[in-house]
Amino acid sequence: MSMLSGGVNLLARAEYPATLGVDLAVMIELDQDDLINDRDIEVGVRIVGPTGFDPVEFGGHLGWQASDSWPQCVPAPVPLRELEIPSPGTYQFHLKVAELDEIVIFANATLLDTRPR
């Protein structure tokens, strides 16, 4: 099993607080060893931000039935679009899938310059 990562590195908003406005997409690749048995694994996301942002943690389970068709890629969308971010700064998205190493994706939230040019 392996987890591919990606992300957004810049969030420009005209004012804060603002909604995050993006979702997180995780792609998990399952190989022959993963697919030999039925399985149920734990998936977790922890979001840490600058001062004034209370860390957010949530998780769920991903399961599958044994298969002889491998490898398989499983998309795991994480809906974060409506998450409120209180201020500019660096936000960290910690992704944890079963026994795999945690992946951290960084996003910098900045104030959008809305002055006329």
Protein backbone atom coordinates (compact mmCIF):
# COMPACT_ATOMS: atom_id res chain seq x y z
CA MET A 1 0.00 0.00 0.00
CA SER A 2 1.25 3.45 -0.79
CA MET A 3 -0.20 6.93 -0.57
CA LEU A 4 0.44 9.57 -3.19
CA SER A 5 0.22 13.19 -2.11
CA GLY A 6 -0.54 16.50 -3.69
CA GLY A 7 -1.95 19.73 -2.50
CA VAL A 8 -2.49 23.42 -2.66
CA ASN A 9 0.37 25.64 -1.58
CA LEU A 10 -1.23 29.09 -1.77
CA LEU A 11 -4.67 30.26 -0.63
CA ALA A 12 -5.33 33.93 -1.43
CA ARG A 13 -8.44 35.43 0.19
CA ALA A 14 -9.74 39.03 0.15
CA GLU A 15 -10.62 38.88 3.86
CA TYR A 16 -10.44 36.62 6.87
CA PRO A 17 -12.02 34.62 8.34
CA ALA A 18 -12.63 32.80 5.07
CA THR A 19 -13.55 29.32 3.97
CA LEU A 20 -10.75 27.06 2.80
CA GLY A 21 -12.50 26.73 -0.57
CA VAL A 22 -10.70 23.56 -1.68
CA ASP A 23 -11.07 19.85 -1.07
CA LEU A 24 -8.23 17.41 -0.44
CA ALA A 25 -7.82 14.43 -2.77
CA VAL A 26 -5.82 11.43 -1.61
CA MET A 27 -4.95 8.52 -3.89
CA ILE A 28 -4.14 5.20 -2.22
CA GLU A 29 -2.49 2.46 -4.27
CA LEU A 30 -3.13 -1.14 -3.19
CA ASP A 31 -0.78 -3.90 -4.31
CA GLN A 32 -1.11 -7.70 -4.34
CA ASP A 33 -0.23 -8.10 -0.64
CA ASP A 34 -2.92 -5.58 0.32
CA LEU A 35 -5.62 -7.23 -1.79
CA ILE A 36 -5.07 -10.85 -0.77
CA ASN A 37 -7.49 -10.53 2.20
CA ASP A 38 -10.55 -8.51 3.12
CA ARG A 39 -9.40 -5.42 4.95
CA ASP A 40 -10.62 -2.44 6.93
CA ILE A 41 -8.07 0.32 7.56
CA GLU A 42 -8.17 3.57 9.47
CA VAL A 43 -7.72 6.88 7.68
CA GLY A 44 -7.13 10.16 9.53
CA VAL A 45 -6.61 13.84 8.83
CA ARG A 46 -5.30 16.42 11.31
CA ILE A 47 -5.18 20.10 10.40
CA VAL A 48 -2.89 22.46 12.32
CA GLY A 49 -2.73 26.20 11.70
CA PRO A 50 -1.39 29.48 13.06
CA THR A 51 -2.38 31.06 16.38
CA GLY A 52 -6.15 31.38 16.63
CA PHE A 53 -6.87 28.20 14.68
CA ASP A 54 -8.05 25.28 16.78
CA PRO A 55 -6.58 22.05 15.39
CA VAL A 56 -9.14 19.88 13.60
CA GLU A 57 -9.01 16.08 13.61
CA PHE A 58 -11.27 13.57 11.94
CA GLY A 59 -11.07 10.13 10.43
CA GLY A 60 -12.86 7.19 8.97
CA HIS A 61 -12.42 3.71 7.62
CA LEU A 62 -11.66 2.38 4.17
CA GLY A 63 -12.47 -1.23 3.42
CA TRP A 64 -12.31 -3.65 0.53
CA GLN A 65 -12.85 -7.28 -0.35
CA ALA A 66 -10.06 -9.59 -1.46
CA SER A 67 -9.29 -9.37 -5.17
CA ASP A 68 -6.90 -10.93 -7.66
CA SER A 69 -6.91 -7.78 -9.77
CA TRP A 70 -3.99 -5.60 -8.73
CA PRO A 71 -2.65 -2.98 -8.36
CA GLN A 72 -5.69 -0.84 -7.67
CA CYS A 73 -5.87 2.87 -6.99
CA VAL A 74 -8.53 4.10 -4.61
CA PRO A 75 -9.43 7.81 -4.61
CA ALA A 76 -10.28 9.14 -1.15
CA PRO A 77 -11.69 12.68 -1.35
CA VAL A 78 -11.67 14.71 1.87
CA PRO A 79 -14.29 17.52 1.76
CA LEU A 80 -12.68 20.59 3.35
CA ARG A 81 -14.23 23.32 1.18
CA GLU A 82 -16.35 24.79 4.00
CA LEU A 83 -13.64 24.68 6.71
CA GLU A 84 -13.19 28.18 8.12
CA ILE A 85 -9.67 29.55 8.40
CA PRO A 86 -9.46 32.54 10.76
CA SER A 87 -6.34 34.29 9.49
CA PRO A 88 -3.45 34.27 7.03
CA GLY A 89 -0.62 31.90 7.88
CA THR A 90 0.65 28.38 7.28
CA TYR A 91 -1.77 25.48 7.58
CA GLN A 92 -0.57 21.87 7.78
CA PHE A 93 -2.64 18.91 6.62
CA HIS A 94 -1.40 15.68 8.25
CA LEU A 95 -2.63 12.57 6.39
CA LYS A 96 -2.39 9.14 8.00
CA VAL A 97 -3.47 5.88 6.36
CA ALA A 98 -3.12 2.65 8.36
CA GLU A 99 0.53 1.79 9.00
CA LEU A 100 1.95 4.11 6.33
CA ASP A 101 4.14 7.06 7.24
CA GLU A 102 2.26 10.29 7.77
CA ILE A 103 2.30 12.76 4.88
CA VAL A 104 2.18 16.49 5.62
CA ILE A 105 0.94 18.97 3.03
CA PHE A 106 1.51 22.69 3.66
CA ALA A 107 -0.71 25.53 2.45
CA ASN A 108 0.06 29.23 2.92
CA ALA A 109 -2.97 31.49 3.31
CA THR A 110 -2.33 35.11 2.27
CA LEU A 111 -4.32 38.29 2.05
CA LEU A 112 -5.35 39.01 -1.53
CA ASP A 113 -4.50 42.52 -2.70
CA THR A 114 -7.84 43.95 -3.87
CA ARG A 115 -6.66 47.54 -4.41
CA PRO A 116 -7.49 49.02 -7.83
CA ARG A 117 -4.52 49.19 -10.18
